[in-house]
mmCIF file of C-alpha atoms and ligand atoms in Angstrom:
data_model
loop_
_atom_site.group_PDB
_atom_site.id
_atom_site.type_symbol
_atom_site.label_atom_id
_atom_site.label_comp_id
_atom_site.label_asym_id
_atom_site.label_seq_id
_atom_site.Cartn_x
_atom_site.Cartn_y
_atom_site.Cartn_z
ATOM 1 C CA MET A 1469 3.789 -0.164 6.501
ATOM 2 C CA ASP A 1470 2.196 -3.397 5.466
ATOM 3 C CA SER A 1471 -0.026 -6.079 6.757
ATOM 4 C CA GLN A 1472 -2.101 -8.614 5.030
ATOM 5 C CA SER A 1473 -1.352 -10.828 7.986
ATOM 6 C CA ASN A 1474 -4.251 -9.209 9.794
ATOM 7 C CA ASN A 1475 -6.443 -10.623 7.030
ATOM 8 C CA GLU A 1476 -6.075 -14.036 8.431
ATOM 9 C CA ASN A 1477 -7.625 -12.824 11.624
ATOM 10 C CA GLN A 1478 -10.571 -11.165 10.018
ATOM 11 C CA ASN A 1479 -13.582 -13.248 9.277
ATOM 12 C CA SER A 1480 -14.453 -12.656 5.680
ATOM 13 C CA ALA A 1481 -18.109 -11.984 6.253
ATOM 14 C CA SER A 1482 -18.404 -9.840 3.177
ATOM 15 C CA THR A 1483 -19.027 -11.188 -0.265
ATOM 16 C CA SER A 1484 -19.383 -7.838 -1.989
ATOM 17 C CA SER A 1485 -16.340 -7.282 -4.050
ATOM 18 C CA ASN A 1486 -16.814 -4.530 -6.515
ATOM 19 C CA LEU A 1487 -17.634 -0.890 -6.671
ATOM 20 C CA GLU A 1488 -21.348 -1.402 -6.259
ATOM 21 C CA VAL A 1489 -21.512 -2.433 -2.651
ATOM 22 C CA ASP A 1490 -24.130 -4.896 -1.524
ATOM 23 C CA GLU A 1491 -25.369 -3.207 1.630
ATOM 24 C CA ASP A 1492 -26.428 -6.419 3.316
ATOM 25 C CA THR A 1493 -23.365 -8.542 2.878
ATOM 26 C CA ALA A 1494 -20.540 -6.026 3.177
ATOM 27 C CA MET A 1495 -18.723 -6.034 6.505
ATOM 28 C CA CYS A 1496 -18.472 -2.921 8.579
ATOM 29 C CA ASP A 1497 -15.008 -1.880 9.750
ATOM 30 C CA SER A 1498 -16.008 -2.265 13.358
ATOM 31 C CA MET A 1499 -18.102 -5.374 13.066
ATOM 32 C CA VAL A 1500 -17.586 -7.878 15.864
ATOM 33 C CA VAL A 1501 -15.583 -10.785 14.504
ATOM 34 C CA GLY A 1502 -15.129 -12.982 17.515
ATOM 35 C CA GLY A 1503 -15.146 -12.541 21.258
ATOM 36 C CA ASP A 1504 -15.231 -8.851 22.039
ATOM 37 C CA LYS A 1505 -12.670 -7.936 19.381
ATOM 38 C CA THR A 1506 -13.606 -6.001 16.266
ATOM 39 C CA SER A 1507 -11.894 -6.176 12.896
ATOM 40 C CA ALA A 1508 -10.455 -2.744 13.650
ATOM 41 C CA ASP A 1509 -8.933 -4.190 16.822
ATOM 42 C CA TYR A 1510 -7.320 -6.937 14.778
ATOM 43 C CA TYR A 1511 -5.868 -4.375 12.390
ATOM 44 C CA PHE A 1512 -4.138 -2.472 15.164
ATOM 45 C CA ASP A 1513 -3.285 -5.711 16.974
ATOM 46 C CA SER A 1514 -1.276 -6.999 14.062
ATOM 47 C CA TYR A 1515 1.167 -4.158 14.719
ATOM 48 C CA SER A 1516 1.553 -5.134 18.380
ATOM 49 C CA HIS A 1517 3.743 -8.108 17.492
ATOM 50 C CA PHE A 1518 7.410 -7.429 16.727
ATOM 51 C CA GLY A 1519 7.370 -9.711 13.667
ATOM 52 C CA ILE A 1520 5.753 -7.200 11.354
ATOM 53 C CA HIS A 1521 8.141 -4.464 12.533
ATOM 54 C CA GLU A 1522 11.078 -6.788 11.969
ATOM 55 C CA GLU A 1523 9.914 -7.299 8.379
ATOM 56 C CA MET A 1524 9.591 -3.557 7.806
ATOM 57 C CA LEU A 1525 12.910 -2.678 9.439
ATOM 58 C CA LYS A 1526 14.705 -5.368 7.416
ATOM 59 C CA ASP A 1527 13.231 -3.964 4.214
ATOM 60 C CA VAL A 1528 16.369 -1.960 3.496
ATOM 61 C CA VAL A 1529 14.975 -0.222 0.426
ATOM 62 C CA ARG A 1530 12.228 1.198 2.622
ATOM 63 C CA THR A 1531 14.105 1.924 5.829
ATOM 64 C CA LYS A 1532 17.396 3.077 4.253
ATOM 65 C CA THR A 1533 15.540 5.507 2.024
ATOM 66 C CA TYR A 1534 13.904 7.149 5.058
ATOM 67 C CA GLN A 1535 17.255 7.143 6.855
ATOM 68 C CA ASN A 1536 19.033 8.737 3.908
ATOM 69 C CA VAL A 1537 16.299 11.322 3.448
ATOM 70 C CA ILE A 1538 16.682 12.350 7.085
ATOM 71 C CA TYR A 1539 20.462 12.033 7.506
ATOM 72 C CA LYS A 1540 21.349 13.710 4.225
ATOM 73 C CA ASN A 1541 18.881 16.550 4.713
ATOM 74 C CA SER A 1542 19.480 17.395 8.347
ATOM 75 C CA PHE A 1543 18.967 21.080 7.451
ATOM 76 C CA LEU A 1544 15.247 20.289 7.047
ATOM 77 C CA PHE A 1545 14.985 18.875 10.574
ATOM 78 C CA LYS A 1546 17.344 21.044 12.630
ATOM 79 C CA ASP A 1547 15.359 22.702 15.463
ATOM 80 C CA LYS A 1548 12.043 21.631 13.953
ATOM 81 C CA VAL A 1549 9.062 20.033 15.658
ATOM 82 C CA VAL A 1550 8.291 16.699 13.988
ATOM 83 C CA LEU A 1551 5.230 14.446 14.129
ATOM 84 C CA ASP A 1552 5.808 10.756 13.390
ATOM 85 C CA VAL A 1553 2.433 9.334 12.341
ATOM 86 C CA GLY A 1554 2.301 5.612 13.186
ATOM 87 C CA ALA A 1555 5.710 5.385 14.835
ATOM 88 C CA GLY A 1556 5.888 1.600 15.348
ATOM 89 C CA THR A 1557 9.252 0.917 16.998
ATOM 90 C CA GLY A 1558 10.036 4.640 16.761
ATOM 91 C CA ILE A 1559 12.700 4.215 14.114
ATOM 92 C CA LEU A 1560 11.784 7.338 12.091
ATOM 93 C CA SER A 1561 11.567 9.426 15.281
ATOM 94 C CA LEU A 1562 15.042 8.227 16.281
ATOM 95 C CA PHE A 1563 16.435 9.211 12.862
ATOM 96 C CA CYS A 1564 14.908 12.688 13.230
ATOM 97 C CA ALA A 1565 16.112 13.149 16.806
ATOM 98 C CA LYS A 1566 19.609 12.109 15.795
ATOM 99 C CA VAL A 1567 19.922 14.909 13.214
ATOM 100 C CA GLY A 1568 18.838 17.605 15.637
ATOM 101 C CA ALA A 1569 15.040 17.906 15.573
ATOM 102 C CA LYS A 1570 13.885 20.168 18.403
ATOM 103 C CA HIS A 1571 11.155 17.748 19.439
ATOM 104 C CA VAL A 1572 9.538 14.643 17.963
ATOM 105 C CA TYR A 1573 6.029 13.421 18.807
ATOM 106 C CA ALA A 1574 5.780 9.721 18.028
ATOM 107 C CA ILE A 1575 2.177 8.545 17.836
ATOM 108 C CA GLU A 1576 1.501 4.827 17.807
ATOM 109 C CA CYS A 1577 -1.782 3.119 18.581
ATOM 110 C CA SER A 1578 -0.657 -0.489 18.945
ATOM 111 C CA SER A 1579 1.049 -1.768 22.072
ATOM 112 C CA MET A 1580 4.353 -1.426 20.179
ATOM 113 C CA ALA A 1581 4.140 2.124 21.613
ATOM 114 C CA ASP A 1582 5.338 0.691 24.947
ATOM 115 C CA MET A 1583 8.416 -0.736 23.242
ATOM 116 C CA ALA A 1584 9.005 2.543 21.390
ATOM 117 C CA GLN A 1585 8.932 4.314 24.740
ATOM 118 C CA GLU A 1586 11.549 1.965 26.149
ATOM 119 C CA ILE A 1587 13.683 2.147 22.979
ATOM 120 C CA VAL A 1588 13.668 5.936 23.129
ATOM 121 C CA LYS A 1589 14.792 5.851 26.768
ATOM 122 C CA GLN A 1590 17.404 3.162 26.133
ATOM 123 C CA ASN A 1591 18.964 5.278 23.401
ATOM 124 C CA GLY A 1592 19.014 8.479 25.431
ATOM 125 C CA PHE A 1593 16.398 10.441 23.513
ATOM 126 C CA SER A 1594 13.754 10.797 26.237
ATOM 127 C CA ASP A 1595 14.177 14.576 26.253
ATOM 128 C CA VAL A 1596 13.597 14.909 22.519
ATOM 129 C CA ILE A 1597 11.041 12.204 21.672
ATOM 130 C CA THR A 1598 7.613 11.981 23.271
ATOM 131 C CA VAL A 1599 5.822 8.720 22.544
ATOM 132 C CA ILE A 1600 2.046 9.022 22.606
ATOM 133 C CA LYS A 1601 0.070 5.789 22.695
ATOM 134 C CA GLY A 1602 -3.240 6.159 20.914
ATOM 135 C CA LYS A 1603 -4.927 6.726 17.593
ATOM 136 C CA VAL A 1604 -3.916 9.859 15.743
ATOM 137 C CA GLU A 1605 -7.612 10.653 15.373
ATOM 138 C CA GLU A 1606 -8.185 10.484 19.125
ATOM 139 C CA ILE A 1607 -5.112 11.837 20.913
ATOM 140 C CA ASP A 1608 -4.326 15.316 22.169
ATOM 141 C CA LEU A 1609 -1.008 16.669 20.970
ATOM 142 C CA PRO A 1610 0.808 18.801 23.594
ATOM 143 C CA VAL A 1611 1.595 21.444 20.936
ATOM 144 C CA PRO A 1612 -0.796 23.244 18.578
ATOM 145 C CA GLN A 1613 1.396 22.863 15.489
ATOM 146 C CA VAL A 1614 4.249 20.859 14.005
ATOM 147 C CA ASP A 1615 6.736 21.783 11.272
ATOM 148 C CA ILE A 1616 7.106 18.339 9.713
ATOM 149 C CA ILE A 1617 4.957 15.237 9.425
ATOM 150 C CA ILE A 1618 6.807 12.046 8.631
ATOM 151 C CA SER A 1619 5.091 8.711 8.122
ATOM 152 C CA GLU A 1620 5.448 5.349 6.487
ATOM 153 C CA TRP A 1621 1.806 4.739 5.714
ATOM 154 C CA MET A 1622 1.953 2.862 2.401
ATOM 155 C CA GLY A 1623 0.143 -0.457 2.115
ATOM 156 C CA TYR A 1624 0.054 -3.163 -0.529
ATOM 157 C CA PHE A 1625 -1.171 -1.659 -3.806
ATOM 158 C CA LEU A 1626 -0.260 1.619 -2.063
ATOM 159 C CA LEU A 1627 -3.742 2.131 -0.665
ATOM 160 C CA TYR A 1628 -4.575 -1.100 1.135
ATOM 161 C CA GLU A 1629 -5.219 -0.400 4.845
ATOM 162 C CA ASN A 1630 -6.068 3.219 4.070
ATOM 163 C CA MET A 1631 -3.605 4.735 6.513
ATOM 164 C CA LEU A 1632 -3.186 7.657 4.134
ATOM 165 C CA ASP A 1633 -6.386 9.120 5.607
ATOM 166 C CA THR A 1634 -4.698 9.237 9.012
ATOM 167 C CA VAL A 1635 -1.757 11.196 7.569
ATOM 168 C CA LEU A 1636 -4.113 13.660 5.859
ATOM 169 C CA TYR A 1637 -6.061 14.045 9.107
ATOM 170 C CA ALA A 1638 -2.837 14.873 11.000
ATOM 171 C CA ARG A 1639 -1.717 17.254 8.249
ATOM 172 C CA ASP A 1640 -4.974 19.209 8.314
ATOM 173 C CA LYS A 1641 -5.076 19.356 12.104
ATOM 174 C CA TRP A 1642 -1.492 20.124 13.107
ATOM 175 C CA LEU A 1643 0.826 20.963 10.218
ATOM 176 C CA VAL A 1644 1.987 24.573 10.164
ATOM 177 C CA LYS A 1645 1.360 26.516 6.949
ATOM 178 C CA ASP A 1646 4.209 25.680 4.537
ATOM 179 C CA GLY A 1647 5.145 22.705 6.719
ATOM 180 C CA LEU A 1648 6.551 19.517 5.199
ATOM 181 C CA VAL A 1649 4.918 16.137 4.675
ATOM 182 C CA LEU A 1650 7.413 13.313 4.125
ATOM 183 C CA PRO A 1651 7.108 11.601 1.731
ATOM 184 C CA ASP A 1652 5.161 14.106 -0.364
ATOM 185 C CA LYS A 1653 4.526 12.142 -3.580
ATOM 186 C CA ALA A 1654 3.191 8.648 -4.215
ATOM 187 C CA SER A 1655 2.430 7.170 -7.628
ATOM 188 C CA LEU A 1656 0.597 4.076 -8.729
ATOM 189 C CA CYS A 1657 1.908 2.394 -11.898
ATOM 190 C CA LEU A 1658 0.747 -0.407 -14.163
ATOM 191 C CA THR A 1659 2.293 -2.957 -16.505
ATOM 192 C CA ALA A 1660 1.278 -6.326 -17.991
ATOM 193 C CA ILE A 1661 2.912 -9.754 -17.744
ATOM 194 C CA GLU A 1662 3.045 -13.235 -19.178
ATOM 195 C CA ASP A 1663 2.219 -15.550 -16.277
ATOM 196 C CA ALA A 1664 0.827 -18.823 -17.663
ATOM 197 C CA ASP A 1665 2.414 -21.133 -15.092
ATOM 198 C CA TYR A 1666 1.369 -19.257 -12.005
ATOM 199 C CA LYS A 1667 -2.125 -18.489 -13.306
ATOM 200 C CA GLU A 1668 -2.539 -22.203 -13.922
ATOM 201 C CA ASP A 1669 -1.340 -22.967 -10.397
ATOM 202 C CA LYS A 1670 -3.357 -20.318 -8.539
ATOM 203 C CA ILE A 1671 -6.483 -19.878 -10.673
ATOM 204 C CA GLU A 1672 -7.168 -22.746 -13.081
ATOM 205 C CA PHE A 1673 -6.285 -25.200 -10.302
ATOM 206 C CA TRP A 1674 -9.857 -24.805 -8.988
ATOM 207 C CA ASN A 1675 -11.437 -26.072 -12.204
ATOM 208 C CA SER A 1676 -10.619 -29.654 -11.309
ATOM 209 C CA VAL A 1677 -9.474 -30.608 -7.828
ATOM 210 C CA TYR A 1678 -8.988 -34.360 -7.465
ATOM 211 C CA GLY A 1679 -11.544 -34.625 -10.236
ATOM 212 C CA PHE A 1680 -14.114 -32.255 -8.676
ATOM 213 C CA ASP A 1681 -15.302 -28.943 -10.078
ATOM 214 C CA MET A 1682 -14.443 -26.211 -7.584
ATOM 215 C CA SER A 1683 -14.674 -23.373 -10.071
ATOM 216 C CA CYS A 1684 -16.843 -21.323 -7.670
ATOM 217 C CA ILE A 1685 -13.592 -20.764 -5.736
ATOM 218 C CA ARG A 1686 -11.833 -19.855 -8.966
ATOM 219 C CA LYS A 1687 -14.183 -16.864 -9.197
ATOM 220 C CA GLN A 1688 -13.107 -15.714 -5.743
ATOM 221 C CA ALA A 1689 -9.422 -16.309 -6.505
ATOM 222 C CA MET A 1690 -9.761 -14.185 -9.656
ATOM 223 C CA MET A 1691 -11.155 -11.270 -7.659
ATOM 224 C CA GLU A 1692 -8.360 -11.288 -5.131
ATOM 225 C CA PRO A 1693 -5.275 -9.395 -6.253
ATOM 226 C CA LEU A 1694 -2.194 -11.453 -5.508
ATOM 227 C CA VAL A 1695 0.685 -9.816 -3.656
ATOM 228 C CA ASP A 1696 3.807 -11.450 -5.013
ATOM 229 C CA THR A 1697 7.198 -10.840 -6.581
ATOM 230 C CA VAL A 1698 7.102 -10.570 -10.350
ATOM 231 C CA ASP A 1699 10.165 -11.513 -12.404
ATOM 232 C CA GLN A 1700 10.976 -8.613 -14.699
ATOM 233 C CA ASN A 1701 11.484 -11.042 -17.595
ATOM 234 C CA GLN A 1702 7.730 -11.645 -17.512
ATOM 235 C CA ILE A 1703 6.959 -8.024 -18.400
ATOM 236 C CA VAL A 1704 5.418 -7.797 -21.882
ATOM 237 C CA THR A 1705 4.498 -4.109 -22.183
ATOM 238 C CA ASN A 1706 5.870 -0.766 -21.091
ATOM 239 C CA CYS A 1707 5.113 0.507 -17.576
ATOM 240 C CA GLN A 1708 2.699 3.364 -17.223
ATOM 241 C CA LEU A 1709 2.005 5.891 -14.513
ATOM 242 C CA LEU A 1710 -1.660 5.728 -13.481
ATOM 243 C CA LYS A 1711 -1.919 8.339 -10.774
ATOM 244 C CA THR A 1712 0.329 10.575 -8.721
ATOM 245 C CA MET A 1713 -0.832 11.802 -5.347
ATOM 246 C CA ASP A 1714 0.558 14.932 -3.771
ATOM 247 C CA ILE A 1715 0.352 14.120 -0.070
ATOM 248 C CA SER A 1716 0.930 17.742 0.896
ATOM 249 C CA LYS A 1717 -2.146 18.971 -0.999
ATOM 250 C CA MET A 1718 -4.533 16.110 -1.744
ATOM 251 C CA THR A 1719 -7.802 15.391 0.021
ATOM 252 C CA SER A 1720 -9.003 12.026 1.190
ATOM 253 C CA GLY A 1721 -11.356 11.828 -1.793
ATOM 254 C CA ASP A 1722 -8.409 12.007 -4.211
ATOM 255 C CA ALA A 1723 -7.513 8.446 -3.210
ATOM 256 C CA SER A 1724 -10.585 7.364 -5.215
ATOM 257 C CA PHE A 1725 -9.990 7.802 -8.914
ATOM 258 C CA THR A 1726 -10.315 6.476 -12.428
ATOM 259 C CA ALA A 1727 -7.152 6.526 -14.524
ATOM 260 C CA PRO A 1728 -6.907 5.627 -18.210
ATOM 261 C CA PHE A 1729 -3.991 3.588 -19.530
ATOM 262 C CA LYS A 1730 -2.523 2.512 -22.832
ATOM 263 C CA LEU A 1731 0.124 -0.178 -22.522
ATOM 264 C CA ILE A 1732 2.196 -0.968 -25.609
ATOM 265 C CA ALA A 1733 3.497 -4.502 -26.151
ATOM 266 C CA GLU A 1734 7.290 -4.583 -26.335
ATOM 267 C CA ARG A 1735 7.357 -8.105 -27.810
ATOM 268 C CA ASP A 1736 5.044 -10.793 -29.214
ATOM 269 C CA ASP A 1737 3.682 -12.686 -26.220
ATOM 270 C CA TYR A 1738 0.689 -13.650 -24.126
ATOM 271 C CA ILE A 1739 -0.644 -11.465 -21.344
ATOM 272 C CA HIS A 1740 -2.240 -13.151 -18.328
ATOM 273 C CA ALA A 1741 -2.272 -10.362 -15.797
ATOM 274 C CA PHE A 1742 -1.798 -6.694 -15.053
ATOM 275 C CA VAL A 1743 0.717 -5.773 -12.400
ATOM 276 C CA ALA A 1744 0.359 -2.714 -10.199
ATOM 277 C CA TYR A 1745 3.075 -1.197 -8.016
ATOM 278 C CA PHE A 1746 3.935 2.153 -6.507
ATOM 279 C CA ASP A 1747 6.753 4.668 -6.293
ATOM 280 C CA VAL A 1748 7.277 7.084 -3.434
ATOM 281 C CA SER A 1749 9.308 10.281 -3.481
ATOM 282 C CA PHE A 1750 10.622 12.978 -1.229
ATOM 283 C CA THR A 1751 10.801 15.991 -3.526
ATOM 284 C CA LYS A 1752 11.724 18.564 -0.869
ATOM 285 C CA CYS A 1753 15.145 17.036 -0.301
ATOM 286 C CA HIS A 1754 18.371 18.614 -1.443
ATOM 287 C CA LYS A 1755 18.387 15.927 -4.150
ATOM 288 C CA LEU A 1756 15.211 14.102 -5.227
ATOM 289 C CA MET A 1757 14.993 10.874 -3.229
ATOM 290 C CA GLY A 1758 12.598 7.948 -3.125
ATOM 291 C CA PHE A 1759 12.075 4.345 -4.109
ATOM 292 C CA SER A 1760 10.081 2.180 -6.449
ATOM 293 C CA THR A 1761 8.354 -1.078 -5.634
ATOM 294 C CA GLY A 1762 8.278 -2.032 -9.334
ATOM 295 C CA PRO A 1763 9.444 -5.386 -10.720
ATOM 296 C CA LYS A 1764 12.548 -3.773 -12.228
ATOM 297 C CA SER A 1765 13.696 -2.376 -8.891
ATOM 298 C CA ARG A 1766 15.258 -4.042 -5.867
ATOM 299 C CA GLY A 1767 12.609 -6.024 -3.973
ATOM 300 C CA THR A 1768 10.667 -4.635 -1.028
ATOM 301 C CA HIS A 1769 8.219 -6.244 1.400
ATOM 302 C CA TRP A 1770 5.394 -4.698 -0.645
ATOM 303 C CA LYS A 1771 6.349 -6.876 -3.647
ATOM 304 C CA GLN A 1772 3.932 -6.201 -6.535
ATOM 305 C CA THR A 1773 0.180 -6.667 -6.905
ATOM 306 C CA VAL A 1774 -0.954 -9.060 -9.659
ATOM 307 C CA LEU A 1775 -4.449 -8.813 -11.157
ATOM 308 C CA TYR A 1776 -5.277 -11.888 -13.241
ATOM 309 C CA LEU A 1777 -7.337 -11.546 -16.413
ATOM 310 C CA GLU A 1778 -10.233 -13.743 -17.513
ATOM 311 C CA ASP A 1779 -8.820 -13.690 -21.047
ATOM 312 C CA VAL A 1780 -5.415 -14.779 -22.220
ATOM 313 C CA ILE A 1781 -4.468 -11.873 -24.443
ATOM 314 C CA SER A 1782 -2.173 -12.535 -27.350
ATOM 315 C CA VAL A 1783 -0.322 -9.398 -28.430
ATOM 316 C CA CYS A 1784 2.144 -8.520 -31.153
ATOM 317 C CA GLN A 1785 4.944 -6.046 -30.576
ATOM 318 C CA GLY A 1786 3.613 -2.499 -30.880
ATOM 319 C CA GLU A 1787 -0.023 -3.362 -30.230
ATOM 320 C CA ALA A 1788 -1.880 -1.568 -27.444
ATOM 321 C CA VAL A 1789 -3.845 -2.787 -24.448
ATOM 322 C CA GLU A 1790 -6.076 0.125 -23.550
ATOM 323 C CA GLY A 1791 -8.398 0.667 -20.657
ATOM 324 C CA SER A 1792 -8.911 2.277 -17.301
ATOM 325 C CA MET A 1793 -8.534 1.426 -13.650
ATOM 326 C CA THR A 1794 -10.962 2.683 -11.009
ATOM 327 C CA VAL A 1795 -9.773 2.533 -7.417
ATOM 328 C CA ALA A 1796 -11.784 3.299 -4.268
ATOM 329 C CA PRO A 1797 -11.838 2.263 -0.638
ATOM 330 C CA ASN A 1798 -14.624 -0.218 0.018
ATOM 331 C CA LYS A 1799 -17.605 1.685 1.380
ATOM 332 C CA LYS A 1800 -18.315 -0.669 4.250
ATOM 333 C CA ASN A 1801 -14.759 -1.580 5.138
ATOM 334 C CA PRO A 1802 -12.593 1.392 4.108
ATOM 335 C CA ARG A 1803 -9.361 -0.519 4.792
ATOM 336 C CA ASP A 1804 -10.196 -2.741 1.809
ATOM 337 C CA VAL A 1805 -9.736 -1.472 -1.735
ATOM 338 C CA ASP A 1806 -12.185 -2.014 -4.602
ATOM 339 C CA ILE A 1807 -10.687 -2.059 -8.079
ATOM 340 C CA MET A 1808 -12.500 -1.994 -11.420
ATOM 341 C CA LEU A 1809 -10.428 -2.777 -14.471
ATOM 342 C CA LYS A 1810 -11.602 -2.175 -18.032
ATOM 343 C CA TYR A 1811 -9.411 -3.328 -20.884
ATOM 344 C CA SER A 1812 -9.644 -3.849 -24.589
ATOM 345 C CA VAL A 1813 -7.341 -5.084 -27.310
ATOM 346 C CA ASN A 1814 -7.918 -4.837 -31.006
ATOM 347 C CA GLY A 1815 -4.944 -6.687 -32.442
ATOM 348 C CA ARG A 1816 -3.978 -9.087 -35.162
ATOM 349 C CA HIS A 1817 -4.497 -12.223 -33.068
ATOM 350 C CA CYS A 1818 -6.784 -11.005 -30.348
ATOM 351 C CA ARG A 1819 -9.858 -8.824 -30.055
ATOM 352 C CA VAL A 1820 -11.315 -8.526 -26.614
ATOM 353 C CA SER A 1821 -13.041 -6.039 -24.367
ATOM 354 C CA ARG A 1822 -13.929 -6.710 -20.758
ATOM 355 C CA THR A 1823 -14.543 -5.290 -17.280
ATOM 356 C CA GLN A 1824 -13.275 -7.080 -14.167
ATOM 357 C CA TYR A 1825 -13.718 -6.373 -10.475
ATOM 358 C CA TYR A 1826 -11.245 -7.024 -7.680
ATOM 359 C CA ARG A 1827 -11.044 -6.439 -3.974
ATOM 360 C CA MET A 1828 -7.919 -6.163 -1.841
ATOM 361 C CA ARG A 1829 -8.748 -7.605 1.556
HETATM 362 N N1 LIG B 286 7.025 4.170 11.392
HETATM 363 C C1 LIG B 286 7.291 2.769 11.646
HETATM 364 C C2 LIG B 286 6.054 1.898 11.539
HETATM 365 C C3 LIG B 286 5.331 1.972 10.195
HETATM 366 S S1 LIG B 286 3.955 0.867 10.122
HETATM 367 C C4 LIG B 286 8.372 2.304 10.700
HETATM 368 O O1 LIG B 286 8.647 3.011 9.732
HETATM 369 O O2 LIG B 286 8.950 1.232 10.912
HETATM 370 C C5 LIG B 286 2.612 1.907 10.492
HETATM 371 C C6 LIG B 286 2.318 2.028 11.980
HETATM 372 O O3 LIG B 286 1.250 2.963 12.120
HETATM 373 C C7 LIG B 286 1.861 0.742 12.651
HETATM 374 O O4 LIG B 286 2.683 0.480 13.761
HETATM 375 C C8 LIG B 286 0.419 1.011 13.080
HETATM 376 O O5 LIG B 286 0.080 0.432 14.335
HETATM 377 C C9 LIG B 286 0.402 2.542 13.178
HETATM 378 N N2 LIG B 286 -0.902 3.170 12.925
HETATM 379 C C10 LIG B 286 -1.757 2.904 11.907
HETATM 380 N N3 LIG B 286 -2.847 3.689 11.973
HETATM 381 C C11 LIG B 286 -2.692 4.480 13.080
HETATM 382 C C12 LIG B 286 -3.486 5.484 13.701
HETATM 383 N N4 LIG B 286 -4.657 5.851 13.190
HETATM 384 N N5 LIG B 286 -3.015 6.083 14.822
HETATM 385 C C13 LIG B 286 -1.810 5.713 15.345
HETATM 386 N N6 LIG B 286 -1.017 4.767 14.805
HETATM 387 C C14 LIG B 286 -1.438 4.150 13.682
#
């Protein structure tokens, strides 16, 4: 899953952008943003257009991994009842039906559900796949329990869009005891990069625009994590695991956390930004399967998430950048993610300690 495209449709009424929410300025998830549409409507609407599904389907790392998980582990699916949470075009349901699932319930709230319905029929799976148009939180499932929940819920920075909550809701409501959630592990990782050129272009640009000081926009640009592809040659430190989530056991609250980190410089260089990315795995397969969205792996539509630093940190090989990252859904608009980053360096050329706030929106 992915969609920052819906951002463009949402009026950015909120100016609160850290973990201490300003009650007055923060935007509510269902606030009216134009006509009779709410921001929540725009979120689901963005999935009504085929373009976003085309992008996801053409992300072969993503889609092939799900296909391989299902095709190479047909023993998991044979004669099982499967729930596809956020079915989109129905691709995951089709994979499951093809390897012999007894029945698949494909829930999709956007109008892509109508297409999924037609696709299912066109491919001769009408007897096995039932498409249900509606929100997971609002629909009635024709059966009391399912054996497997499959979903592709991951957003930028893993947690943007907060669809994980929907998967946990479905798990707690319908999954049979000892049932499977696929994928069942998701990890957030961190590294640090040299990025002078791009920081200059995206951030420092605002300091002087045709001779005018627009640095008030620089502040906003700094707070907005940038979703982009990072060249692995820019990586200065090791990569560290921040947090692993066990989707089969976790609660919704576990998606808010503080994780410490200690990144070690692998060469002498400057650091301009931290880079976050995620890995996903299917540990209940015959062989461990999954994929990484890290800069050293084959690219995906999630790219990486770049968090620029106020300071340019100069590090020598072996020196540490220590700190912690706090992640939480924004209180007023839970599809947004608030990030607090603390970091400090006590090196030969650089001594610095700072806290920065970001918001994924
Ligand atoms: N499974 C498809 C689509 C993944 S994108 C694929 O792998 O290609 C996630 C989908 O979940 C989107 O189509 C979105 O509309 C849907 N979705 C998000 N939240 C939902 C909810 N609460 N109820 C039902 N569908 C939801």
